Backbone as JSON, one array per atom type, in Angstrom:
{
  "sequence": "MSPKGDTETFSKLDEDLISPKTKHESPRWGQNHAGARELADLYSTPKRIQEYICVIAGGYLMAYVGAMLVMNFKIENWMTPLVAGFFGIIVADFFSGLVHWAADSYGSVTLPVIGKAFIRPFREHHIDPTAITRHDFIETNGDNFMIAVILLAPNALQFYLGSESSIQKTYSLQSFFFLLAIFVTMTNQIHKWSHTYFGLPRWVTLLQDCHIILPRKHHRVHHVAPHETYFCITTGWLNYPMEKYAFWTRLEAWIEHFTGYKPRVDDLKWAKKQ",
  "N": [[-11.74, 19.62, -7.17], [-15.03, 18.59, -6.32], [-16.21, 16.51, -3.53], [-18.38, 15.0, -4.45], [-17.92, 14.97, -7.18], [-15.5, 13.58, -7.21], [-16.37, 11.1, -6.28], [-18.03, 10.33, -8.39], [-16.11, 10.11, -10.36], [-14.48, 7.97, -9.43], [-16.44, 5.97, -9.37], [-17.08, 5.72, -12.07], [-14.61, 4.85, -13.05], [-14.4, 2.42, -11.68], [-16.54, 1.08, -12.88], [-15.66, 0.85, -15.52], [-13.48, -0.8, -15.11], [-14.57, -3.11, -13.98], [-16.54, -3.92, -15.78], [-15.38, -3.94, -18.59], [-15.52, -2.14, -21.66], [-16.5, -3.68, -24.6], [-16.93, -5.13, -27.87], [-19.18, -6.51, -27.41], [-22.08, -6.32, -25.38], [-21.52, -5.5, -22.04], [-22.14, -7.02, -18.84], [-24.22, -5.2, -16.59], [-23.55, -3.49, -13.47], [-23.51, -2.99, -9.86], [-25.52, -1.77, -7.05], [-28.13, -1.83, -7.93], [-28.26, -3.79, -9.76], [-29.81, -6.74, -10.95], [-29.0, -9.29, -10.03], [-27.41, -8.55, -7.85], [-29.29, -7.41, -6.11], [-30.89, -9.64, -5.56], [-29.03, -11.35, -4.32], [-28.3, -9.82, -2.09], [-30.68, -9.9, -0.68], [-30.65, -12.46, 0.27], [-29.2, -12.51, 2.56], [-29.49, -13.54, 5.78], [-31.37, -13.81, 8.93], [-30.51, -16.03, 10.62], [-27.87, -16.22, 9.64], [-26.86, -13.77, 10.44], [-26.97, -14.06, 13.22], [-25.11, -16.12, 13.55], [-22.79, -14.72, 12.82], [-22.65, -12.76, 14.84], [-22.22, -14.42, 17.1], [-19.73, -15.52, 16.44], [-18.09, -13.23, 16.37], [-18.2, -12.4, 19.06], [-17.23, -14.71, 20.43], [-14.74, -15.01, 19.15], [-13.53, -12.55, 19.75], [-13.34, -12.74, 22.54], [-11.57, -14.96, 22.79], [-9.27, -13.95, 21.53], [-8.59, -11.88, 23.28], [-8.11, -13.33, 25.64], [-6.04, -15.22, 24.93], [-4.11, -13.42, 24.04], [-3.59, -12.02, 26.43], [-2.52, -14.11, 27.97], [-0.2, -14.68, 26.52], [1.25, -12.34, 26.93], [1.6, -12.46, 29.72], [3.23, -14.68, 29.94], [5.49, -13.99, 28.64], [8.99, -13.73, 28.06], [11.86, -11.76, 28.4], [14.19, -12.53, 27.1], [13.25, -13.77, 24.9], [12.55, -11.9, 23.01], [12.57, -11.64, 20.25], [10.74, -13.41, 19.29], [7.91, -12.57, 18.98], [8.22, -10.83, 16.79], [9.22, -12.42, 14.67], [7.16, -14.3, 14.57], [5.05, -12.61, 13.9], [5.79, -11.73, 11.32], [5.77, -14.14, 9.78], [3.16, -14.82, 10.31], [1.63, -12.83, 9.01], [2.33, -13.25, 6.36], [1.39, -15.87, 5.92], [-1.32, -15.43, 6.43], [-1.93, -13.71, 4.29], [-1.53, -15.45, 2.14], [-3.5, -17.45, 2.65], [-5.76, -15.88, 2.59], [-5.86, -15.35, -0.1], [-6.16, -17.97, -1.11], [-8.66, -18.84, -0.07], [-10.28, -16.82, -1.1], [-9.87, -17.15, -3.88], [-10.88, -19.8, -4.21], [-13.6, -19.51, -3.42], [-14.47, -17.54, -5.19], [-14.14, -18.84, -7.62], [-15.26, -21.41, -7.7], [-18.0, -23.6, -6.73], [-21.39, -22.85, -5.65], [-24.14, -20.62, -5.08], [-26.37, -22.04, -4.5], [-25.6, -24.29, -3.15], [-25.99, -26.53, -0.38], [-26.07, -25.21, 2.93], [-23.29, -23.96, 2.89], [-23.54, -22.41, 0.62], [-25.43, -20.1, 0.58], [-24.53, -18.99, 2.93], [-21.71, -18.58, 2.81], [-20.63, -18.48, 0.17], [-22.28, -16.75, -1.19], [-21.64, -13.94, -0.43], [-19.3, -13.5, -1.94], [-20.17, -13.68, -4.58], [-21.93, -11.53, -4.65], [-20.14, -9.46, -4.25], [-18.66, -9.12, -6.61], [-20.48, -8.12, -8.47], [-21.54, -6.0, -7.18], [-19.39, -4.23, -6.0], [-19.06, -2.16, -4.16], [-20.79, -2.72, -2.14], [-19.74, -3.82, 0.16], [-18.77, -1.65, 1.53], [-20.98, -0.63, 2.68], [-21.66, -2.41, 4.56], [-21.94, -3.29, 8.01], [-19.78, -3.6, 10.96], [-20.13, -6.21, 11.97], [-21.26, -7.77, 9.85], [-19.26, -7.44, 7.97], [-16.98, -8.62, 9.17], [-17.63, -10.98, 10.51], [-17.38, -13.71, 9.55], [-14.61, -14.0, 9.35], [-13.85, -13.78, 12.0], [-14.83, -16.21, 12.82], [-12.97, -18.0, 11.76], [-10.83, -17.22, 13.33], [-11.67, -18.18, 15.8], [-11.46, -20.94, 15.39], [-8.68, -21.14, 15.04], [-7.69, -20.22, 17.5], [-8.89, -21.56, 19.63], [-7.6, -24.08, 20.36], [-5.19, -22.99, 21.34], [-6.06, -21.47, 23.54], [-6.99, -23.52, 25.16], [-4.59, -24.86, 25.67], [-3.21, -22.92, 27.19], [-4.93, -22.82, 29.36], [-4.93, -25.41, 30.46], [-2.3, -26.33, 30.34], [1.03, -26.83, 31.7], [3.51, -24.53, 33.08], [6.02, -25.03, 31.97], [5.37, -26.49, 29.65], [3.98, -24.56, 28.27], [5.99, -22.69, 27.77], [7.56, -24.18, 26.04], [6.01, -24.27, 23.76], [5.65, -21.66, 23.12], [6.52, -20.03, 20.96], [5.09, -21.12, 18.8], [2.51, -20.7, 19.72], [2.49, -17.92, 19.69], [2.71, -17.44, 16.97], [0.25, -18.52, 15.95], [-1.56, -16.9, 17.28], [-0.99, -14.3, 16.25], [-1.39, -14.83, 13.56], [-4.14, -15.33, 13.64], [-5.03, -12.77, 14.35], [-4.33, -11.27, 12.05], [-5.82, -12.63, 10.11], [-8.39, -12.11, 11.05], [-8.5, -9.37, 10.62], [-8.52, -9.19, 7.88], [-10.84, -8.94, 6.1], [-11.77, -6.47, 6.88], [-9.64, -4.86, 6.12], [-9.86, -5.35, 3.41], [-12.34, -4.12, 2.96], [-11.6, -1.45, 3.46], [-10.02, -1.09, 1.21], [-11.83, -0.59, -0.73], [-12.87, 1.8, -0.05], [-12.98, 5.2, -0.45], [-13.22, 7.65, 0.77], [-13.1, 9.34, 3.9], [-11.51, 7.63, 5.41], [-9.38, 6.89, 8.2], [-6.28, 8.65, 8.74], [-4.12, 7.01, 9.42], [-4.79, 4.59, 8.32], [-4.8, 5.07, 5.52], [-2.13, 5.7, 5.3], [-0.88, 3.25, 5.88], [-1.86, 1.84, 3.7], [-0.7, 3.3, 1.58], [1.97, 2.77, 2.02], [1.99, 0.15, 1.42], [1.68, -1.75, 3.43], [-0.67, -2.79, 4.27], [-3.39, -3.98, 2.18], [-3.4, -2.05, -0.71], [-5.54, 0.43, -2.29], [-5.42, 0.93, -5.12], [-3.95, -1.27, -5.93], [-5.7, -3.41, -5.42], [-7.61, -2.99, -7.32], [-6.86, -4.34, -9.59], [-7.77, -6.94, -9.33], [-10.48, -6.61, -9.73], [-10.95, -6.32, -12.41], [-12.85, -7.7, -14.89], [-12.37, -11.08, -15.99], [-12.07, -11.38, -13.15], [-9.77, -12.96, -12.28], [-7.31, -12.98, -11.05], [-4.83, -11.72, -8.64], [-5.75, -12.38, -5.95], [-5.07, -12.32, -3.24], [-5.69, -10.63, -0.23], [-4.97, -9.56, 2.23], [-2.43, -8.26, 2.68], [-1.62, -8.22, 0.09], [0.9, -8.76, -0.78], [1.73, -11.18, -1.89], [0.58, -11.33, -4.35], [1.85, -10.45, -6.78], [4.17, -12.24, -7.15], [2.73, -14.68, -7.29], [1.16, -14.29, -9.51], [3.13, -13.94, -11.44], [4.23, -16.48, -11.64], [2.05, -17.82, -12.48], [0.32, -19.14, -10.65], [-2.43, -19.49, -9.85], [-3.68, -19.89, -12.3], [-2.44, -22.23, -13.22], [-3.29, -23.99, -11.23], [-6.06, -23.96, -11.62], [-6.15, -25.05, -14.2], [-5.21, -27.61, -13.69], [-7.25, -28.58, -12.02], [-9.44, -28.48, -13.78], [-8.57, -30.3, -15.7], [-8.56, -32.75, -14.31], [-11.09, -32.94, -13.17], [-12.99, -31.73, -14.76], [-14.31, -29.44, -14.12], [-14.91, -26.06, -14.76], [-13.54, -22.83, -13.96], [-15.24, -20.11, -12.24], [-17.82, -20.21, -13.34], [-20.35, -20.06, -12.05], [-20.09, -17.51, -10.99], [-20.08, -15.88, -13.28], [-22.63, -16.42, -14.18], [-24.26, -15.11, -12.3], [-23.43, -12.5, -12.75], [-24.54, -12.0, -15.23], [-27.21, -11.8, -14.82], [-30.32, -10.22, -15.38]],
  "CA": [[-12.92, 18.82, -7.51], [-15.86, 18.34, -5.14], [-16.31, 15.1, -3.17], [-19.34, 14.33, -5.33], [-17.23, 14.75, -8.44], [-14.54, 12.5, -7.0], [-17.11, 9.85, -6.18], [-18.45, 9.95, -9.73], [-14.91, 9.69, -11.1], [-14.11, 6.62, -9.0], [-17.49, 5.04, -9.77], [-16.92, 5.5, -13.5], [-13.42, 4.03, -13.23], [-14.75, 1.08, -11.22], [-17.41, 0.45, -13.87], [-14.84, 0.49, -16.67], [-12.61, -1.91, -14.75], [-15.34, -4.31, -13.7], [-17.22, -4.31, -17.0], [-14.72, -3.23, -19.67], [-16.33, -2.03, -22.86], [-16.06, -4.48, -25.73], [-17.91, -5.11, -28.95], [-20.39, -7.11, -26.87], [-22.58, -5.6, -24.22], [-21.03, -6.05, -20.78], [-23.15, -7.03, -17.79], [-24.24, -4.03, -15.72], [-23.13, -3.82, -12.11], [-23.93, -2.03, -8.85], [-26.53, -2.25, -6.12], [-29.4, -1.99, -8.63], [-28.16, -4.99, -10.62], [-30.8, -7.74, -10.51], [-28.32, -10.31, -9.24], [-26.97, -7.95, -6.59], [-30.46, -7.28, -5.23], [-31.28, -10.99, -5.14], [-28.02, -11.85, -3.38], [-28.41, -9.06, -0.84], [-31.88, -10.37, 0.03], [-30.38, -13.79, 0.84], [-28.56, -12.34, 3.87], [-30.58, -13.96, 6.65], [-31.25, -13.66, 10.38], [-29.59, -17.04, 11.16], [-26.5, -15.85, 9.28], [-26.5, -12.64, 11.31], [-26.73, -14.61, 14.55], [-23.81, -16.82, 13.48], [-21.73, -13.7, 12.79], [-22.56, -12.2, 16.2], [-21.6, -15.42, 17.97], [-18.31, -15.63, 16.08], [-17.38, -12.01, 16.8], [-18.09, -12.43, 20.52], [-16.32, -15.79, 20.82], [-13.4, -14.7, 18.65], [-12.99, -11.44, 20.53], [-12.95, -13.26, 23.86], [-10.38, -15.81, 22.66], [-8.12, -13.1, 21.23], [-8.23, -11.18, 24.51], [-7.56, -14.3, 26.6], [-4.75, -15.73, 24.46], [-3.19, -12.29, 24.06], [-3.19, -11.77, 27.82], [-1.66, -15.21, 28.39], [1.1, -14.51, 25.87], [1.94, -11.25, 27.64], [1.95, -12.94, 31.06], [4.27, -15.71, 29.84], [6.6, -13.46, 27.82], [10.3, -13.59, 28.69], [12.59, -10.76, 27.63], [15.19, -13.16, 26.24], [12.56, -14.24, 23.69], [11.94, -10.7, 22.43], [12.45, -11.77, 18.8], [9.66, -14.33, 18.95], [6.73, -11.92, 18.4], [8.55, -10.24, 15.49], [9.27, -13.5, 13.68], [5.8, -14.85, 14.47], [4.24, -11.63, 13.18], [6.15, -11.75, 9.9], [5.24, -15.35, 9.16], [1.71, -14.78, 10.45], [1.01, -11.98, 7.99], [2.54, -13.91, 5.07], [0.45, -17.0, 5.83], [-2.66, -14.85, 6.32], [-2.1, -13.22, 2.93], [-1.69, -16.62, 1.27], [-4.79, -18.11, 2.85], [-6.81, -14.98, 2.09], [-5.92, -15.61, -1.54], [-6.66, -19.32, -1.37], [-10.1, -18.85, 0.19], [-10.88, -15.9, -2.07], [-9.85, -17.82, -5.19], [-11.78, -20.95, -4.21], [-14.99, -19.07, -3.36], [-14.77, -16.84, -6.44], [-14.0, -19.66, -8.82], [-15.98, -22.68, -7.65], [-19.15, -23.64, -5.84], [-22.61, -22.17, -6.09], [-24.99, -20.09, -4.01], [-27.41, -23.04, -4.22], [-25.07, -25.39, -2.35], [-26.52, -26.55, 0.99], [-25.34, -24.61, 4.06], [-22.22, -23.01, 2.59], [-23.86, -21.57, -0.53], [-25.96, -18.8, 0.98], [-23.8, -18.45, 4.08], [-20.32, -18.21, 2.6], [-20.31, -18.18, -1.23], [-23.11, -15.61, -1.59], [-20.97, -12.63, -0.39], [-18.32, -13.38, -3.01], [-20.91, -13.4, -5.81], [-22.44, -10.16, -4.53], [-19.05, -8.48, -4.29], [-18.2, -8.86, -7.98], [-21.45, -7.32, -9.22], [-21.75, -4.77, -6.41], [-18.18, -4.19, -5.18], [-19.13, -1.17, -3.07], [-21.71, -3.18, -1.09], [-18.97, -4.07, 1.38], [-18.59, -0.38, 2.25], [-22.24, -0.37, 3.38], [-21.84, -3.44, 5.59], [-21.43, -2.89, 9.32], [-18.63, -4.36, 11.45], [-20.5, -7.62, 12.16], [-21.4, -8.42, 8.55], [-17.95, -7.4, 7.3], [-15.91, -9.39, 9.8], [-18.11, -12.14, 11.26], [-16.82, -14.99, 9.09], [-13.19, -14.04, 9.67], [-13.78, -14.1, 13.42], [-15.07, -17.66, 12.95], [-11.67, -18.64, 11.54], [-10.02, -16.94, 14.52], [-12.11, -19.12, 16.85], [-10.86, -22.24, 15.06], [-7.24, -21.05, 15.25], [-7.29, -19.87, 18.86], [-9.46, -22.45, 20.65], [-6.56, -24.97, 20.91], [-4.24, -22.17, 22.11], [-6.68, -21.15, 24.82], [-7.0, -24.76, 25.95], [-3.22, -25.1, 26.11], [-2.91, -22.0, 28.28], [-5.78, -23.12, 30.51], [-4.62, -26.71, 31.05], [-0.89, -26.67, 30.27], [1.97, -26.37, 32.73], [4.34, -23.41, 32.65], [7.09, -25.54, 31.1], [4.8, -26.84, 28.34], [3.63, -23.3, 27.61], [7.24, -22.1, 27.26], [8.02, -24.98, 24.9], [5.18, -23.99, 22.59], [5.38, -20.22, 23.11], [6.71, -19.5, 19.61], [3.97, -21.57, 17.99], [1.33, -19.98, 20.22], [2.58, -16.54, 19.2], [2.41, -17.46, 15.53], [-1.18, -18.72, 15.71], [-2.26, -15.72, 17.77], [-0.83, -13.21, 15.29], [-2.08, -15.27, 12.35], [-5.57, -15.1, 13.88], [-5.25, -11.32, 14.3], [-4.28, -10.82, 10.66], [-6.98, -13.21, 9.42], [-9.56, -11.36, 11.5], [-8.46, -8.03, 10.03], [-8.43, -9.24, 6.42], [-11.97, -8.38, 5.36], [-11.82, -5.04, 7.18], [-8.64, -4.29, 5.21], [-10.49, -5.43, 2.09], [-13.35, -3.06, 2.93], [-10.88, -0.18, 3.31], [-9.49, -0.97, -0.16], [-12.93, -0.11, -1.57], [-13.36, 3.03, 0.57], [-12.15, 6.3, -0.94], [-13.38, 8.87, 1.55], [-13.38, 9.2, 5.32], [-10.62, 6.69, 6.1], [-8.39, 7.52, 9.08], [-4.99, 8.88, 8.09], [-3.21, 5.89, 9.65], [-5.16, 3.53, 7.37], [-4.29, 5.43, 4.19], [-0.67, 5.62, 5.36], [-0.55, 1.82, 5.75], [-2.13, 1.48, 2.3], [0.29, 3.94, 0.71], [3.25, 2.07, 2.24], [1.72, -1.25, 1.06], [1.73, -2.64, 4.59], [-1.94, -3.49, 4.07], [-3.82, -3.97, 0.78], [-3.68, -0.72, -1.25], [-6.74, 0.52, -3.11], [-5.11, 0.76, -6.55], [-3.49, -2.65, -6.12], [-6.85, -4.33, -5.43], [-8.39, -2.76, -8.54], [-6.47, -5.33, -10.6], [-8.64, -8.11, -9.2], [-11.85, -6.31, -10.15], [-11.09, -6.34, -13.86], [-13.46, -8.97, -15.31], [-13.26, -11.97, -15.22], [-11.68, -11.58, -11.75], [-9.02, -14.22, -12.28], [-5.96, -12.78, -10.52], [-4.67, -10.84, -7.47], [-6.74, -12.81, -4.96], [-4.62, -12.11, -1.86], [-6.28, -9.35, 0.16], [-4.54, -9.05, 3.54], [-1.44, -7.25, 2.3], [-1.42, -8.26, -1.35], [2.33, -8.96, -1.09], [1.95, -12.4, -2.66], [-0.11, -11.3, -5.64], [2.75, -10.36, -7.93], [4.87, -13.5, -7.42], [1.8, -15.75, -7.68], [0.77, -14.0, -10.88], [4.3, -14.15, -12.28], [4.4, -17.92, -11.86], [0.75, -18.36, -12.92], [-0.08, -20.12, -9.64], [-3.87, -19.78, -9.89], [-3.99, -20.43, -13.63], [-2.0, -23.63, -13.26], [-4.15, -24.76, -10.34], [-7.34, -24.11, -12.31], [-5.96, -25.99, -15.32], [-5.1, -28.94, -13.09], [-8.59, -28.97, -11.56], [-10.28, -28.75, -14.95], [-8.08, -31.51, -16.36], [-8.9, -33.96, -13.56], [-12.5, -32.98, -12.74], [-13.87, -31.17, -15.78], [-14.93, -28.21, -13.63], [-14.32, -24.8, -15.2], [-13.65, -21.82, -12.91], [-16.04, -18.9, -12.32], [-19.06, -20.4, -14.09], [-21.44, -19.51, -11.26], [-19.84, -16.08, -10.87], [-20.53, -15.26, -14.52], [-24.09, -16.56, -14.24], [-24.85, -14.03, -11.51], [-23.1, -11.23, -13.41], [-25.37, -11.83, -16.42], [-28.63, -11.67, -14.47], [-30.93, -8.94, -15.76]],
  "C": [[-13.7, 18.51, -6.24], [-15.86, 16.87, -4.81], [-17.27, 14.34, -4.07], [-18.69, 14.01, -6.67], [-16.23, 13.63, -8.35], [-15.23, 11.16, -6.98], [-17.53, 9.37, -7.56], [-17.27, 9.45, -10.55], [-14.53, 8.27, -10.75], [-15.15, 5.6, -9.43], [-17.36, 4.71, -11.25], [-15.71, 4.6, -13.77], [-13.69, 2.6, -12.8], [-15.58, 0.36, -12.29], [-16.6, 0.01, -15.08], [-13.96, -0.71, -16.37], [-13.4, -3.21, -14.61], [-16.03, -4.82, -14.96], [-16.6, -3.57, -18.18], [-15.55, -3.26, -20.94], [-15.71, -2.82, -23.99], [-17.1, -4.34, -26.83], [-19.24, -5.67, -28.46], [-20.81, -6.33, -25.64], [-22.09, -6.28, -22.95], [-22.15, -6.05, -19.75], [-23.07, -5.76, -16.96], [-23.87, -4.47, -14.32], [-23.67, -2.76, -11.16], [-25.09, -2.56, -8.04], [-27.9, -2.41, -6.76], [-29.39, -3.14, -9.63], [-29.1, -6.06, -10.06], [-30.17, -8.81, -9.64], [-27.88, -9.79, -7.89], [-28.13, -7.83, -5.61], [-30.88, -8.64, -4.69], [-30.31, -11.54, -4.1], [-28.08, -11.12, -2.05], [-29.59, -9.53, -0.01], [-31.68, -11.73, 0.68], [-29.63, -13.71, 2.17], [-29.63, -12.51, 4.94], [-30.31, -13.71, 8.13], [-30.36, -14.75, 10.99], [-28.13, -16.74, 10.85], [-26.01, -14.73, 10.18], [-26.18, -13.13, 12.72], [-25.4, -15.33, 14.6], [-22.66, -15.83, 13.53], [-21.55, -13.07, 14.17], [-21.84, -13.16, 17.14], [-20.1, -15.51, 17.71], [-17.52, -14.42, 16.52], [-17.18, -12.02, 18.31], [-17.09, -13.49, 20.97], [-14.89, -15.5, 20.37], [-12.75, -13.57, 19.41], [-12.53, -11.89, 21.91], [-11.67, -14.07, 23.77], [-9.13, -14.98, 22.36], [-7.65, -12.37, 22.49], [-7.55, -12.13, 25.5], [-6.18, -14.78, 26.18], [-3.72, -14.61, 24.44], [-2.68, -11.99, 25.45], [-2.24, -12.86, 28.32], [-0.27, -15.12, 27.77], [1.91, -13.41, 26.56], [2.43, -11.73, 29.0], [3.1, -13.94, 31.03], [5.47, -15.26, 29.01], [7.87, -13.35, 28.65], [11.17, -12.72, 27.79], [13.63, -11.38, 26.71], [14.58, -13.69, 24.93], [11.92, -13.07, 22.92], [11.77, -10.79, 20.91], [11.24, -12.61, 18.37], [8.44, -13.63, 18.36], [7.0, -11.32, 17.02], [8.56, -11.29, 14.39], [7.88, -14.09, 13.46], [4.89, -13.92, 13.68], [4.51, -11.64, 11.69], [5.55, -12.97, 9.2], [3.71, -15.39, 9.24], [1.05, -13.97, 9.35], [1.19, -12.56, 6.59], [1.54, -15.05, 4.89], [-0.98, -16.49, 5.7], [-2.92, -14.35, 4.91], [-2.31, -14.38, 1.96], [-3.07, -17.24, 1.42], [-5.95, -17.2, 2.48], [-6.98, -15.17, 0.59], [-6.52, -16.95, -1.87], [-8.17, -19.39, -1.18], [-10.83, -17.99, -0.83], [-10.96, -16.55, -3.45], [-10.86, -18.96, -5.24], [-13.25, -20.51, -4.24], [-15.4, -18.3, -4.61], [-14.94, -17.8, -7.6], [-14.89, -20.9, -8.86], [-17.16, -22.59, -6.69], [-20.3, -22.81, -6.39], [-23.39, -21.68, -4.88], [-26.05, -21.11, -3.61], [-26.89, -24.23, -3.41], [-25.67, -25.36, -0.94], [-25.54, -25.94, 1.99], [-24.33, -23.55, 3.61], [-22.57, -22.05, 1.46], [-24.31, -20.18, -0.14], [-25.13, -18.16, 2.08], [-22.43, -17.9, 3.71], [-19.95, -17.88, 1.15], [-21.07, -16.95, -1.71], [-22.37, -14.26, -1.53], [-19.95, -12.42, -1.5], [-19.0, -13.07, -4.34], [-21.42, -11.95, -5.79], [-21.32, -9.15, -4.77], [-18.6, -8.16, -5.71], [-19.19, -8.03, -8.78], [-21.87, -6.07, -8.47], [-20.56, -4.6, -5.46], [-18.21, -3.16, -4.06], [-20.12, -1.58, -1.98], [-20.98, -3.37, 0.23], [-18.78, -2.8, 2.19], [-19.86, 0.01, 3.0], [-22.53, -1.4, 4.46], [-21.27, -2.94, 6.92], [-20.3, -3.83, 9.76], [-18.94, -5.86, 11.52], [-20.56, -8.34, 10.82], [-20.06, -8.49, 7.82], [-17.01, -8.46, 7.85], [-16.33, -10.69, 10.48], [-17.48, -13.46, 10.85], [-15.33, -15.11, 9.39], [-12.97, -14.3, 11.16], [-14.01, -15.59, 13.66], [-13.76, -18.43, 12.74], [-10.76, -18.42, 12.74], [-10.39, -17.87, 15.67], [-11.46, -20.48, 16.63], [-9.36, -22.24, 15.37], [-6.87, -20.94, 16.73], [-7.86, -20.79, 19.94], [-8.42, -23.43, 21.2], [-5.53, -24.21, 21.75], [-4.79, -21.86, 23.49], [-6.7, -22.36, 25.73], [-5.61, -25.08, 26.49], [-2.84, -24.18, 27.27], [-3.7, -22.34, 29.55], [-5.35, -24.39, 31.23], [-3.13, -27.0, 31.16], [-0.08, -26.16, 31.44], [2.81, -25.23, 32.18], [5.44, -23.88, 31.7], [6.56, -25.89, 29.71], [4.42, -25.59, 27.56], [4.88, -22.66, 27.01], [7.76, -22.86, 26.04], [7.26, -24.65, 23.62], [4.92, -22.5, 22.41], [5.5, -19.63, 21.7], [5.53, -19.86, 18.71], [2.68, -20.87, 18.4], [1.31, -18.55, 19.7], [2.23, -16.46, 17.73], [0.91, -17.57, 15.28], [-2.0, -17.53, 16.2], [-2.18, -14.59, 16.75], [-1.45, -13.56, 13.94], [-3.58, -14.99, 12.48], [-5.9, -13.61, 13.81], [-5.31, -10.84, 12.85], [-5.45, -11.38, 9.84], [-8.24, -12.43, 9.77], [-9.64, -9.99, 10.84], [-8.64, -8.03, 8.52], [-9.62, -8.6, 5.71], [-12.19, -6.91, 5.68], [-10.83, -4.29, 6.29], [-9.19, -4.26, 3.78], [-11.54, -4.33, 1.93], [-12.69, -1.7, 2.73], [-10.37, 0.01, 1.89], [-10.56, -0.54, -1.15], [-13.48, 1.23, -1.08], [-12.44, 4.18, 0.2], [-12.28, 7.59, -0.14], [-13.64, 8.52, 3.01], [-12.52, 8.2, 6.06], [-9.69, 7.45, 7.03], [-7.04, 7.63, 8.37], [-4.06, 7.68, 8.26], [-3.52, 4.72, 8.71], [-4.6, 3.85, 5.99], [-2.77, 5.39, 4.16], [-0.21, 4.17, 5.2], [-0.79, 1.34, 4.32], [-1.05, 2.04, 1.38], [1.66, 3.28, 0.83], [3.16, 0.59, 1.88], [2.02, -2.2, 2.22], [0.43, -3.43, 4.67], [-2.36, -3.27, 2.61], [-4.13, -2.55, 0.29], [-4.9, -0.73, -2.16], [-6.44, 0.28, -4.59], [-4.68, -0.67, -6.85], [-4.69, -3.6, -6.25], [-7.72, -4.14, -6.67], [-8.08, -3.82, -9.61], [-7.39, -6.54, -10.54], [-10.02, -7.86, -9.79], [-11.99, -6.05, -11.64], [-11.68, -7.7, -14.24], [-12.47, -9.75, -16.17], [-12.77, -12.3, -13.82], [-10.87, -12.85, -11.55], [-7.61, -14.08, -11.72], [-5.98, -11.87, -9.3], [-5.73, -11.14, -6.4], [-6.35, -12.5, -3.52], [-5.01, -10.72, -1.38], [-5.94, -8.91, 1.58], [-3.53, -7.93, 3.31], [-1.32, -7.14, 0.78], [0.02, -8.5, -1.76], [2.55, -10.14, -2.02], [1.34, -12.37, -4.06], [0.84, -11.3, -6.83], [3.51, -11.67, -8.17], [3.94, -14.63, -7.85], [1.3, -15.54, -9.11], [1.92, -14.3, -11.84], [4.49, -15.62, -12.63], [3.08, -18.62, -12.18], [0.2, -19.41, -11.96], [-1.55, -20.49, -9.79], [-4.26, -20.39, -11.23], [-3.61, -21.9, -13.74], [-2.9, -24.52, -12.4], [-5.51, -25.0, -10.98], [-7.25, -25.1, -13.47], [-5.88, -27.43, -14.81], [-6.47, -29.46, -12.65], [-9.49, -29.32, -12.75], [-9.87, -30.03, -15.65], [-8.58, -32.77, -15.65], [-10.38, -34.06, -13.19], [-13.47, -32.51, -13.81], [-14.53, -29.87, -15.36], [-14.18, -26.98, -14.13], [-14.5, -23.74, -14.1], [-14.63, -20.7, -13.27], [-17.31, -19.01, -13.18], [-20.24, -19.78, -13.35], [-21.31, -18.0, -11.11], [-20.35, -15.34, -12.11], [-22.04, -15.33, -14.66], [-24.77, -15.43, -13.49], [-24.59, -12.67, -12.16], [-24.04, -10.94, -14.58], [-26.86, -11.69, -16.09], [-29.13, -10.28, -14.82], [-32.24, -8.74, -15.0]]
}
């Protein structure tokens, strides 16, 4: 089958998953969807500047903290990076799900500050899921670098001001936050790869096939309307157990019981735009 044929096959499958055919007409999707065009137009110059600043600051902090960890590494603590890495990737996967669930399910694009800046991309993604594959490195990863800045700024300050003994006492914690920041920073790039079917490096598809990072078929489960499950997008390891114990469903029921807010109301509103 030609690449064009493959693309059409995947696009058709995506459409069936995102807007399953029922007795009622399902909302259309894709970059020509009215809501998708409107949301794409809300991506602004100030937002772009914020993303650039976060990528530069986050990249600098990762390089600095990483170098300090290497310089202060002691061979007798060789297990520390391994343990820190394991817990870092688990926590990153959980928080990717928590943020993803919250932004998908609640809030509105019209909210001051955070609406257009942070909720808008989640609304766009459900009605134009391949838009992320057309985003460059800055737009894809800028917000995740912002989280890395928050995580690593205290670490950098500790290395800059702390004594050698104080650094050694907190070395395990520093390693954890550094690796957590790395995995958080990579999360949306991994998410982008899960929507990319051609041209990926072999090492990326190998990691996907081994389910070390989010696999493409695994992430398809989330894109079945109404997008109410499989929110974790770093590795996706936590999706099955959280689904098995109805973690998100129970949390949504608790929120609705105490606040009256129903999940994904704004998300559906954008999906229905014509």
